[in-house]
Amino acid sequence: MFESHSHLDRRGLIRLAAKSAAAGVAMAAGGTFTGGSAVAAPAPSSDPFRGMPRSLALSVPRGVNGDAPMPPLPDQTAGGRISRPSRRIPYAQGTPAARGAGADVPTTLPFEVNRSGYQLVTDLPEHLRPWRDRPTRWENITPDTERQFLDAEGVVQVRDGYGQPGYDQPVTQIQFGLGCITSYRTETNADRKALFLTRAKAQAKRLIDRRVESRGAWYFPYPFDYTHETHSGVAYKAPWYSGMAQGEAISLFIQLTQLDGVTDDERALYRQAADAALTSLLRGDDAYPWVVHKDAAGYLWIQEYPGAQPGTGDFTYNGMIFAMFGLWDYYAATGSDVALALYDGGATTMARYFPLLRNVRWHSYYCQTHRIPTPSYHQHHINLFRQLHWQTGSPLFAHHTDVLTDDFPSPALRDGSTVSFAAGTHALYRLDTKADGGWDKSKEDAQLEVKKVTFARATQAPADMRRRIQDRGIYYRISAGAYTGWWVGETWPTSFLRGQYLTTTYLPQRTLTFPGGNREVNVYRFTEDGTDASIRTVSFATPSNAPTDRRAIVNGRPMYQITAGALTHFWVAATSITIDGSTTNTAP
């Protein structure tokens, strides 16, 4: 649907004017962050690095750079209460009758939904494919926590606490199994590899053994009553069903068919199970059970939490996208037109309703029905929209990823992260937060105190957090020295986090456009060891294009790396260019 131009405008580059080249000067930073001194701020100067040695402004330390850590997988029953089932679960009896691959799966959508023509990229590099970023760690191969444990058959059970009864929870079982498959693919120890596969097979077997058959499809029931404290409408009597589980089950079954440790009979059963799970996403809300419907505007929804009435539910974003990964897996394995059509419908919905998911300059909303900003899910949304970009090749979803990253970036910093301060006066703030610096709903980052400090020369301070402050911009929390616990705003090149953070890889590449009218733009090339950089000032008579394969926060600025032409390996600030024909969002 969306075409990304990866070529460089060579005619534009011929007109490239190297108006200046400034290599970083190896100057000592001078000073440590021990306190302010009562000196006057430096006099104004035309030097863009006034008060900041180029050895700081243009160097990118390699040792502390990092991306956001993966958040824990969502706990689908968090915030709610599990209780004993009040009704009998109509489990199917016996082993399913064998069917050929693809048997009885419709070949066309049985309903019309809005579709934009998204296609799927099936030759993704291995590490970009669904669930490859979610391995089950060896130390978690036998969970035993307050909320989870393994039963005698090696199947994950959820519970409300130690001593409470355990229940099948399909999403938890599926995600555990998919993590085991990911670890199986890379494990070299034979014994560990075998146990990862055993665990994955056990989860799949439980889903198949306790399936509910209806309307030619298999559904995977939740065999407990469940109510949620804040999400009205999520008050279920067993059995209940989730579109998130139905879609993720497709991924589990398809990925099992692709492993060398699976027998032919098992492979046939897993393919049959994938077909039957896919069929459940082709059954509308005109009968029970259902997990799929279209809204009044004709958009497809895979409901993580279907409502009591047809066409109702939470309209939860993350659960729907996780379910769509199963459609990608199925299409990549089979070339199914109907799986592609469902994915196209789902992607069209996500693109259409992104403005309702987004909460400008703050945490995104968890679902449409309740519109509750949810910090714990914001990073999930960033990761999920990044994968929609990879799976479709659409730059629109890459743009959504960038917007969400700027709205509320992951606050985590690695040990050794450092903020540089230019010589001069800086405002520092004490804010009302959690003890670790995180946002607290009851405190709302209220300003407690402000002070101004002046440094005679550039200095540095360690920092342990970079995040958006409510109703403000991006700030750093100082973690040692005289100003431990104080916050300073991000402003390059006067106060910025040194290094490269929050990198997003684009596949396919996207298109940067430099402005015309001979407007000057600085581009930067950093040395391999990160200790220095050169600056080139370029201008073009007419707008000129260049491809980019990544975006990152580099020394406190969103920047893009150029990948072809005379500016290969140079970085350009997001504020200096447009991308894919629109201005970038830096969400100051």
Coordinates of C-alpha atoms in Angstrom, one line a residue:
M1 CA 0.0 0.0 0.0
F2 CA 2.7 2.4 0.9
E3 CA 5.8 2.6 -1.2
S4 CA 9.2 3.7 0.3
H5 CA 11.7 5.2 -2.1
S6 CA 15.1 3.9 -1.1
H7 CA 17.1 5.7 -3.9
L8 CA 19.2 8.8 -3.3
D9 CA 18.4 11.8 -5.5
R10 CA 21.8 11.9 -7.4
R11 CA 21.0 15.1 -9.2
G12 CA 20.5 16.7 -5.8
L13 CA 23.7 15.3 -4.4
I14 CA 25.6 16.7 -7.4
R15 CA 24.5 20.1 -6.1
L16 CA 25.6 19.2 -2.6
A17 CA 27.7 22.1 -1.3
A18 CA 30.2 21.2 1.4
K19 CA 30.1 24.6 2.9
S20 CA 32.1 23.6 5.9
A21 CA 33.7 20.6 7.5
A22 CA 34.4 20.6 11.2
A23 CA 36.2 17.7 12.8
G24 CA 35.7 17.2 16.5
V25 CA 38.6 18.6 18.5
A26 CA 40.1 16.3 21.1
M27 CA 39.6 18.6 24.1
A28 CA 39.4 17.5 27.7
A29 CA 35.9 17.8 29.1
G30 CA 37.2 19.5 32.3
G31 CA 35.4 19.3 35.6
T32 CA 33.2 16.9 37.4
F33 CA 29.6 17.4 38.6
T34 CA 30.3 18.4 42.2
G35 CA 28.4 21.7 42.5
G36 CA 27.7 25.1 41.1
S37 CA 29.9 28.2 41.4
A38 CA 28.8 31.8 41.4
V39 CA 30.2 32.9 38.1
A40 CA 28.6 34.8 35.2
A41 CA 27.3 32.9 32.2
P42 CA 29.6 33.2 29.1
A43 CA 29.1 36.1 26.7
P44 CA 27.1 35.3 23.6
S45 CA 29.1 33.8 20.8
S46 CA 28.5 32.6 17.2
D47 CA 30.0 29.2 18.1
P48 CA 27.2 26.7 18.2
F49 CA 29.1 24.8 20.8
R50 CA 29.6 27.8 23.1
G51 CA 30.5 26.4 26.5
M52 CA 30.5 22.8 25.3
P53 CA 33.8 21.2 24.1
R54 CA 33.4 19.4 20.8
S55 CA 34.9 16.3 22.5
L56 CA 31.6 16.1 24.3
A57 CA 29.1 17.6 21.8
L58 CA 30.3 15.4 19.0
S59 CA 31.4 12.1 20.7
V60 CA 29.1 9.2 21.1
P61 CA 30.3 6.8 23.8
R62 CA 29.9 3.2 22.7
G63 CA 30.0 1.5 26.1
V64 CA 26.7 2.7 27.6
N65 CA 24.5 3.0 24.5
G66 CA 21.3 1.0 24.7
D67 CA 17.7 0.4 23.6
A68 CA 14.6 0.0 25.7
P69 CA 14.5 -3.3 27.6
M70 CA 11.7 -5.5 26.5
P71 CA 8.8 -5.1 29.0
P72 CA 7.4 -8.3 30.6
L73 CA 4.7 -9.9 28.5
P74 CA 1.3 -8.7 29.4
D75 CA -0.5 -10.7 32.2
Q76 CA -4.0 -11.0 30.8
T77 CA -5.5 -11.5 34.2
A78 CA -3.6 -8.7 36.0
G79 CA -5.9 -6.3 37.8
G80 CA -8.7 -8.8 38.0
R81 CA -10.0 -11.6 40.1
I82 CA -10.0 -15.3 39.1
S83 CA -12.6 -17.5 40.7
R84 CA -14.0 -21.0 40.3
P85 CA -16.0 -21.7 37.2
S86 CA -19.7 -21.4 37.7
R87 CA -20.6 -23.4 34.6
R88 CA -19.4 -26.6 32.9
I89 CA -16.8 -26.3 30.1
P90 CA -18.0 -28.0 26.9
Y91 CA -14.7 -29.5 26.0
A92 CA -14.5 -31.5 22.8
Q93 CA -14.2 -35.2 23.5
G94 CA -11.4 -37.4 22.2
T95 CA -8.7 -36.9 19.6
P96 CA -9.7 -34.7 16.6
A97 CA -10.5 -36.6 13.4
A98 CA -7.5 -36.1 11.1
R99 CA -8.0 -33.7 8.2
G100 CA -5.8 -32.7 5.3
A101 CA -3.9 -29.4 5.5
G102 CA -6.2 -26.5 4.8
A103 CA -9.3 -28.7 4.8
D104 CA -12.5 -26.7 5.5
V105 CA -10.7 -23.4 5.8
P106 CA -12.6 -20.8 3.8
T107 CA -10.7 -19.3 0.9
T108 CA -12.4 -15.9 1.0
L109 CA -13.6 -13.7 3.8
P110 CA -17.2 -14.5 4.7
F111 CA -17.8 -10.9 5.6
E112 CA -16.8 -7.5 4.1
V113 CA -14.5 -5.2 6.1
N114 CA -12.5 -2.2 5.2
R115 CA -9.1 -3.1 3.6
S116 CA -6.4 -0.9 2.3
G117 CA -4.4 -3.4 0.4
Y118 CA -1.6 -4.1 2.8
Q119 CA 0.8 -6.9 1.7
L120 CA 3.0 -9.1 3.9
V121 CA 6.7 -9.3 3.8
T122 CA 7.5 -13.0 4.4
D123 CA 11.3 -13.0 3.9
L124 CA 12.0 -11.1 7.1
P125 CA 15.4 -11.8 8.7
E126 CA 15.0 -14.4 11.4
H127 CA 15.4 -12.0 14.4
L128 CA 12.6 -9.7 13.1
R129 CA 10.0 -12.5 12.9
P130 CA 7.1 -12.8 15.4
W131 CA 8.1 -13.8 18.9
R132 CA 11.9 -14.1 18.2
D133 CA 12.4 -11.3 20.7
R134 CA 10.6 -13.3 23.5
P135 CA 12.7 -16.3 24.4
T136 CA 11.9 -18.3 27.5
R137 CA 15.0 -18.0 29.6
W138 CA 16.4 -21.3 31.0
E139 CA 15.9 -20.2 34.6
N140 CA 12.2 -19.8 33.8
I141 CA 11.7 -23.2 32.2
T142 CA 9.9 -24.4 35.3
P143 CA 7.9 -21.4 36.7
D144 CA 6.8 -21.4 40.3
T145 CA 5.6 -18.0 41.4
E146 CA 2.7 -16.6 43.3
R147 CA 0.8 -16.3 40.0
Q148 CA 2.1 -19.2 37.9
F149 CA 3.3 -22.8 38.2
L150 CA 3.6 -26.0 36.1
D151 CA 1.2 -28.9 36.6
A152 CA 2.2 -32.6 36.4
E153 CA 2.1 -32.5 32.6
G154 CA 4.4 -29.5 32.3
V155 CA 1.6 -27.1 31.4
V156 CA 1.5 -23.6 32.9
Q157 CA -1.3 -22.8 35.3
V158 CA -2.4 -19.5 36.6
R159 CA -3.6 -18.9 40.2
D160 CA -4.6 -16.0 42.4
G161 CA -1.8 -16.8 44.9
Y162 CA 0.1 -19.6 46.7
G163 CA -2.3 -22.3 47.8
Q164 CA -5.0 -21.3 45.4
P165 CA -6.3 -23.6 42.6
G166 CA -4.6 -23.4 39.2
Y167 CA -6.3 -23.0 35.9
D168 CA -5.5 -23.1 32.2
Q169 CA -5.0 -19.6 30.8
P170 CA -4.5 -20.0 27.0
V171 CA -2.5 -16.7 26.4
T172 CA -0.1 -17.5 29.2
Q173 CA 0.3 -21.1 27.9
I174 CA 0.8 -20.0 24.3
Q175 CA 3.3 -17.3 25.1
F176 CA 5.3 -19.6 27.3
G177 CA 5.3 -22.2 24.5
L178 CA 6.3 -19.6 21.8
G179 CA 9.2 -18.5 24.1
C180 CA 10.3 -22.1 24.4
I181 CA 10.2 -22.5 20.6
T182 CA 12.4 -19.3 20.2
S183 CA 14.9 -20.7 22.7
Y184 CA 14.8 -24.1 21.0
R185 CA 15.9 -22.5 17.8
T186 CA 19.1 -21.1 19.3
E187 CA 19.9 -23.5 22.1
T188 CA 23.1 -25.6 21.6
N189 CA 22.9 -27.8 24.7
A190 CA 21.1 -30.9 23.6
D191 CA 19.4 -31.5 27.0
R192 CA 18.2 -28.0 27.3
K193 CA 17.0 -28.0 23.7
A194 CA 15.0 -31.1 24.3
L195 CA 13.3 -29.7 27.3
F196 CA 12.4 -26.4 25.5
L197 CA 10.6 -28.5 22.9
T198 CA 8.9 -30.7 25.4
R199 CA 7.5 -27.7 27.2
A200 CA 6.3 -26.2 23.9
K201 CA 4.6 -29.4 22.9
A202 CA 2.9 -29.7 26.3
Q203 CA 1.3 -26.3 25.9
A204 CA 0.0 -27.2 22.4
K205 CA -1.3 -30.6 23.6
R206 CA -3.3 -28.9 26.4
L207 CA -4.9 -26.5 24.0
I208 CA -5.9 -29.2 21.6
D209 CA -7.1 -31.6 24.3
R210 CA -9.3 -28.9 25.9
R211 CA -10.6 -27.2 22.8
V212 CA -14.2 -26.3 22.2
E213 CA -15.5 -27.1 18.7
S214 CA -18.1 -24.7 17.3
R215 CA -19.1 -23.7 13.7
G216 CA -16.2 -25.7 12.3
A217 CA -13.6 -23.9 14.3
W218 CA -11.6 -24.6 17.5
Y219 CA -11.8 -22.2 20.4
F220 CA -9.5 -22.3 23.5
P221 CA -11.6 -21.6 26.6
Y222 CA -10.8 -19.8 29.8
P223 CA -12.1 -22.3 32.4
F224 CA -12.6 -19.8 35.3
D225 CA -14.8 -16.9 36.1
Y226 CA -13.1 -13.5 35.8
T227 CA -13.8 -9.9 36.7
H228 CA -11.7 -6.8 36.2
E229 CA -11.6 -4.0 38.8
T230 CA -11.4 -1.1 36.4
H231 CA -12.5 -2.4 33.0
S232 CA -16.3 -2.4 33.1
G233 CA -17.8 -5.1 31.0
V234 CA -15.0 -7.6 31.7
A235 CA -17.1 -9.8 34.0
Y236 CA -17.0 -13.3 32.6
K237 CA -18.5 -16.6 33.5
A238 CA -16.6 -19.6 32.3
P239 CA -16.1 -20.6 29.6
W240 CA -15.0 -17.3 27.9
Y241 CA -12.8 -16.7 24.9
S242 CA -10.3 -14.2 23.7
G243 CA -9.3 -13.2 20.2
M244 CA -5.8 -12.7 21.5
A245 CA -5.5 -16.4 22.4
Q246 CA -7.1 -17.5 19.1
G247 CA -4.5 -15.6 17.0
E248 CA -1.5 -16.4 19.2
A249 CA -2.5 -20.1 19.0
I250 CA -2.0 -20.0 15.3
S251 CA 1.6 -18.8 15.8
L252 CA 2.2 -21.6 18.3
F253 CA 0.9 -24.4 16.1
I254 CA 2.5 -23.1 12.8
Q255 CA 5.9 -22.5 14.5
L256 CA 5.8 -26.1 15.9
T257 CA 5.3 -27.4 12.4
Q258 CA 8.6 -25.8 11.4
L259 CA 10.8 -27.5 13.9
D260 CA 13.0 -30.5 13.2
G261 CA 12.2 -32.2 16.5
V262 CA 8.5 -32.7 15.5
T263 CA 7.3 -36.0 14.1
D264 CA 5.2 -36.1 10.9
D265 CA 2.1 -37.1 12.8
E266 CA 2.6 -34.2 15.2
R267 CA 3.2 -31.8 12.4
A268 CA -0.1 -32.8 10.7
L269 CA -2.0 -32.3 14.0
Y270 CA -0.4 -28.9 14.6
R271 CA -1.3 -27.8 11.1
Q272 CA -4.9 -29.0 11.6
A273 CA -5.0 -27.1 14.9
A274 CA -3.7 -23.9 13.1
D275 CA -6.4 -24.3 10.4
A276 CA -9.1 -24.7 13.0
A277 CA -7.9 -21.7 15.0
L278 CA -7.7 -19.6 11.8
T279 CA -11.3 -20.6 11.1
S280 CA -12.4 -19.1 14.4
L281 CA -11.2 -15.7 13.1
L282 CA -13.6 -16.1 10.1
R283 CA -16.7 -16.5 12.3
G284 CA -18.5 -13.3 13.1
D285 CA -20.5 -12.3 16.1
D286 CA -23.8 -13.7 14.9
A287 CA -23.4 -16.8 17.1
Y288 CA -21.5 -17.9 20.2
P289 CA -18.6 -18.1 20.7
W290 CA -17.2 -15.2 18.7
V291 CA -14.0 -13.1 18.9
V292 CA -14.2 -11.2 15.6
H293 CA -16.6 -8.5 14.4
K294 CA -16.6 -5.3 12.4
D295 CA -17.6 -2.0 13.9
A296 CA -20.2 0.4 12.7
A297 CA -17.7 2.0 10.3
G298 CA -16.8 -1.4 8.7
Y299 CA -13.5 -1.9 10.5
L300 CA -12.4 -5.4 11.6
W301 CA -11.7 -6.1 15.3
I302 CA -10.2 -9.1 16.9
Q303 CA -11.4 -8.7 20.4
E304 CA -9.1 -9.6 23.2
Y305 CA -12.1 -9.2 25.6
P306 CA -15.3 -9.7 23.7
G307 CA -18.4 -8.1 25.3
A308 CA -21.5 -9.7 26.4
Q309 CA -23.4 -8.4 23.4
P310 CA -22.4 -8.9 19.8
G311 CA -20.1 -6.1 18.5
T312 CA -19.0 -5.0 21.9
G313 CA -15.8 -5.4 23.8
D314 CA -12.7 -3.5 25.1
F315 CA -11.3 -2.8 21.6
T316 CA -7.9 -3.5 23.0
Y317 CA -4.9 -2.6 20.8
N318 CA -2.1 -4.8 22.0
G319 CA -4.2 -8.0 22.0
M320 CA -5.4 -7.4 18.5
I321 CA -1.9 -6.9 17.1
F322 CA -0.5 -10.0 19.0
A323 CA -3.3 -12.0 17.3
M324 CA -2.4 -10.6 13.9
F325 CA 1.1 -12.1 14.3
G326 CA -0.6 -15.5 14.0
L327 CA -2.0 -14.4 10.6
W328 CA 1.5 -13.4 9.5
D329 CA 2.9 -16.8 10.6
Y330 CA 0.0 -18.6 8.8
Y331 CA 0.4 -16.6 5.6
A332 CA 4.2 -17.0 5.6
A333 CA 3.9 -20.7 5.9
T334 CA 0.9 -21.3 3.6
G335 CA 0.4 -18.3 1.3
S336 CA -3.3 -18.3 2.4
D337 CA -5.3 -15.5 0.7
V338 CA -7.8 -15.5 3.5
A339 CA -5.1 -15.0 6.2
L340 CA -3.7 -12.1 4.1
A341 CA -7.2 -10.6 3.8
L342 CA -7.7 -10.8 7.6
Y343 CA -4.3 -9.2 8.3
D344 CA -5.0 -6.5 5.7
G345 CA -8.3 -5.8 7.5
G346 CA -6.6 -5.7 10.9
A347 CA -3.7 -3.5 9.7
T348 CA -6.3 -1.1 8.2
T349 CA -8.1 -0.9 11.5
M350 CA -4.8 -0.2 13.4
A351 CA -3.9 2.6 11.0
R352 CA -7.4 4.1 11.1
Y353 CA -7.6 4.1 14.9
F354 CA -4.0 5.0 15.8
P355 CA -5.1 8.6 16.7
L356 CA -7.3 7.1 19.4
L357 CA -4.6 4.9 20.7
R358 CA -2.2 7.9 20.9
N359 CA -2.1 10.2 23.9
V360 CA 0.0 13.1 22.7
R361 CA 3.1 13.6 24.8
W362 CA 2.1 11.0 27.3
H363 CA 1.3 7.3 27.8
S364 CA -0.9 5.8 25.1
Y365 CA -4.3 4.4 25.8
Y366 CA -4.8 0.7 26.5
C367 CA -8.2 0.3 24.7
Q368 CA -10.9 2.3 23.1
T369 CA -13.7 1.5 25.5
H370 CA -12.1 2.8 28.7
R371 CA -9.4 5.1 27.3
I372 CA -7.1 4.7 30.3
P373 CA -3.5 5.9 29.8
T374 CA -1.4 2.9 30.7
P375 CA 2.4 3.3 31.3
S376 CA 3.0 -0.5 31.4
Y377 CA 1.5 -1.0 27.9
H378 CA 3.1 2.1 26.1
Q379 CA 6.4 0.3 25.4
H380 CA 4.4 -2.7 24.1
H381 CA 2.6 -0.4 21.6
I382 CA 6.0 0.9 20.4
N383 CA 7.3 -2.7 19.9
L384 CA 4.1 -3.9 18.3
F385 CA 3.8 -1.0 15.8
R386 CA 7.5 -1.5 14.9
Q387 CA 6.7 -5.1 14.0
L388 CA 3.7 -4.0 11.9
H389 CA 6.1 -1.9 10.0
W390 CA 8.5 -4.9 9.4
Q391 CA 5.6 -7.3 8.5
T392 CA 3.9 -4.9 6.0
G393 CA 6.8 -2.8 4.9
S394 CA 4.6 0.3 5.4
P395 CA 6.4 3.5 6.5
L396 CA 3.1 4.5 8.2
F397 CA 3.6 2.1 11.0
A398 CA 7.3 3.1 11.3
H399 CA 6.0 6.7 11.8
H400 CA 3.6 5.5 14.5
T401 CA 6.6 3.8 16.2
D402 CA 8.6 7.1 16.2
V403 CA 5.6 9.1 17.4
L404 CA 5.0 6.8 20.3
T405 CA 8.7 6.8 21.2
D406 CA 8.8 10.6 21.3
D407 CA 5.5 10.8 23.2
F408 CA 6.8 8.8 26.1
P409 CA 10.2 7.2 25.6
S410 CA 11.3 4.2 27.6
P411 CA 12.9 5.8 30.8
A412 CA 15.4 3.0 31.4
L413 CA 19.1 3.9 31.2
R414 CA 22.1 1.6 31.5
D415 CA 24.7 2.0 34.2
G416 CA 27.3 4.5 33.1
S417 CA 24.9 6.8 31.3
T418 CA 26.1 10.4 31.5
V419 CA 24.6 13.9 30.9
S420 CA 26.9 16.6 29.6
F421 CA 26.4 20.3 30.7
A422 CA 27.8 23.3 28.9
A423 CA 29.5 26.0 30.8
G424 CA 26.8 28.5 31.9
T425 CA 23.6 28.5 34.0
H426 CA 21.2 25.6 34.2
A427 CA 17.9 25.1 35.9
L428 CA 17.5 22.0 38.0
Y429 CA 14.2 20.7 39.4
R430 CA 13.0 18.5 42.2
L431 CA 9.9 16.6 41.2
D432 CA 7.3 14.6 43.0
T433 CA 7.8 11.1 41.6
K434 CA 8.1 7.5 42.8
A435 CA 11.3 6.8 44.8
D436 CA 12.9 5.4 41.7
G437 CA 12.0 8.4 39.6
G438 CA 9.1 6.8 37.9
W439 CA 5.7 8.5 37.3
D440 CA 3.2 8.3 40.1
K441 CA -0.5 8.9 39.2
S442 CA -1.1 10.5 42.6
K443 CA 1.8 12.8 42.4
E444 CA 1.8 13.8 38.7
D445 CA 5.4 14.9 38.6
A446 CA 4.5 18.1 40.6
Q447 CA 7.4 20.6 40.9
L448 CA 8.7 20.7 44.4
E449 CA 11.7 23.0 44.0
V450 CA 13.8 24.7 41.3
K451 CA 17.3 26.1 41.5
K452 CA 19.8 27.6 39.1
V453 CA 23.4 26.5 39.0
T454 CA 26.2 27.9 37.0
F455 CA 29.3 26.1 35.9
A456 CA 32.5 27.8 34.9
R457 CA 33.3 25.1 32.4
A458 CA 31.6 22.1 30.8
T459 CA 31.0 19.2 33.2
Q460 CA 29.2 15.9 33.3
A461 CA 26.9 14.0 35.7
P462 CA 25.7 10.4 35.9
A463 CA 22.0 9.8 35.1
D464 CA 19.7 6.9 35.8
M465 CA 16.6 7.9 34.0
R466 CA 15.5 9.8 30.8
R467 CA 11.8 10.3 30.6
R468 CA 9.0 12.7 29.8
I469 CA 7.8 14.7 32.8
Q470 CA 4.0 15.2 32.9
D471 CA 3.1 18.4 31.0
R472 CA 6.7 19.1 30.2
G473 CA 9.5 17.9 27.9
I474 CA 12.2 15.2 28.3
Y475 CA 14.2 15.3 31.5
Y476 CA 17.2 13.5 33.0
R477 CA 17.5 12.4 36.6
I478 CA 20.9 12.9 38.1
S479 CA 22.0 9.9 40.0
A480 CA 25.2 10.9 42.0
G481 CA 27.0 14.0 43.3
A482 CA 25.7 17.2 44.8
Y483 CA 22.5 17.1 42.8
T484 CA 21.4 13.5 43.2
G485 CA 17.7 13.2 42.5
W486 CA 17.4 16.5 40.7
W487 CA 16.2 16.7 37.1
V488 CA 17.4 18.7 34.1
G489 CA 15.7 19.3 30.8
E490 CA 17.1 17.8 27.5
T491 CA 18.5 20.6 25.3
W492 CA 21.3 19.9 22.8
P493 CA 24.1 21.0 23.0
T494 CA 23.7 22.6 26.4
S495 CA 22.5 19.5 28.4
F496 CA 22.1 16.1 26.8
L497 CA 22.6 12.4 27.3
R498 CA 25.7 11.2 25.7
G499 CA 25.4 8.1 23.4
Q500 CA 22.9 6.4 21.1
Y501 CA 19.6 5.3 22.6
L502 CA 16.2 3.9 21.5
T503 CA 17.3 2.8 18.0
T504 CA 14.6 1.8 15.6
T505 CA 15.6 -0.2 12.5
Y506 CA 13.6 0.4 9.4
L507 CA 12.9 -2.5 7.0
P508 CA 12.4 -1.5 4.2
Q509 CA 14.3 1.7 4.4
R510 CA 12.5 5.1 4.5
T511 CA 13.0 8.3 2.6
L512 CA 14.5 11.5 4.0
T513 CA 13.9 14.7 2.2
F514 CA 16.3 17.6 2.5
P515 CA 14.7 21.0 2.0
G516 CA 15.3 23.0 -1.1
G517 CA 15.9 26.7 -1.5
N518 CA 19.6 26.3 -0.5
R519 CA 18.7 26.0 3.1
E520 CA 21.7 24.8 5.1
V521 CA 21.5 21.6 7.0
N522 CA 24.3 20.1 9.2
V523 CA 25.0 16.3 8.9
Y524 CA 27.3 14.4 11.3
R525 CA 29.5 11.4 10.8
F526 CA 30.8 9.8 14.0
T527 CA 34.0 7.9 14.2
E528 CA 34.0 4.1 14.7
D529 CA 35.2 4.4 18.3
G530 CA 32.6 7.1 19.0
T531 CA 35.2 9.7 20.2
D532 CA 34.8 12.2 17.5
A533 CA 32.7 13.4 14.6
S534 CA 32.9 15.5 11.5
I535 CA 30.2 18.0 10.5
R536 CA 29.3 18.8 6.9
T537 CA 26.9 21.6 6.0
V538 CA 24.9 20.8 2.8
S539 CA 22.3 22.7 0.8
F540 CA 20.2 21.9 -2.2
A541 CA 18.4 24.2 -4.7
T542 CA 15.5 21.8 -4.8
P543 CA 14.3 19.2 -2.3
S544 CA 16.5 16.1 -2.4
N545 CA 16.1 12.6 -1.1
A546 CA 18.2 10.1 0.8
P547 CA 17.4 6.7 2.3
T548 CA 17.6 5.9 6.0
D549 CA 17.6 2.5 7.7
R550 CA 17.4 3.7 11.4
R551 CA 16.4 6.4 13.8
A552 CA 17.9 6.9 17.3
I553 CA 18.3 9.4 20.0
V554 CA 21.9 10.5 19.5
N555 CA 23.3 12.8 22.1
G556 CA 19.8 13.9 23.1
R557 CA 18.4 14.5 19.6
P558 CA 16.3 12.3 17.4
M559 CA 18.4 11.6 14.3
Y560 CA 18.4 9.5 11.2
Q561 CA 21.3 7.6 9.6
I562 CA 21.7 7.9 5.8
T563 CA 22.6 4.7 4.0
A564 CA 23.5 5.6 0.3
G565 CA 25.2 8.3 -1.8
A566 CA 27.7 10.9 -0.8
L567 CA 26.3 11.2 2.7
T568 CA 26.4 7.5 3.5
H569 CA 26.9 6.9 7.3
F570 CA 26.1 10.5 8.1
W571 CA 23.4 11.3 10.6
V572 CA 20.9 14.2 10.3
A573 CA 18.7 15.7 13.0
A574 CA 15.0 15.0 12.7
T575 CA 14.2 18.7 12.9
S576 CA 16.2 19.4 9.8
I577 CA 14.4 17.2 7.3
T578 CA 11.1 15.5 6.4
I579 CA 10.6 11.8 6.2
D580 CA 8.3 10.0 3.8
G581 CA 6.8 13.3 2.7
S582 CA 5.8 14.6 6.1
T583 CA 7.4 16.5 8.9
T584 CA 8.8 14.5 11.8
N585 CA 7.4 14.6 15.2
T586 CA 9.9 15.3 18.0
A587 CA 7.3 15.9 20.7
P588 CA 9.3 18.4 22.7

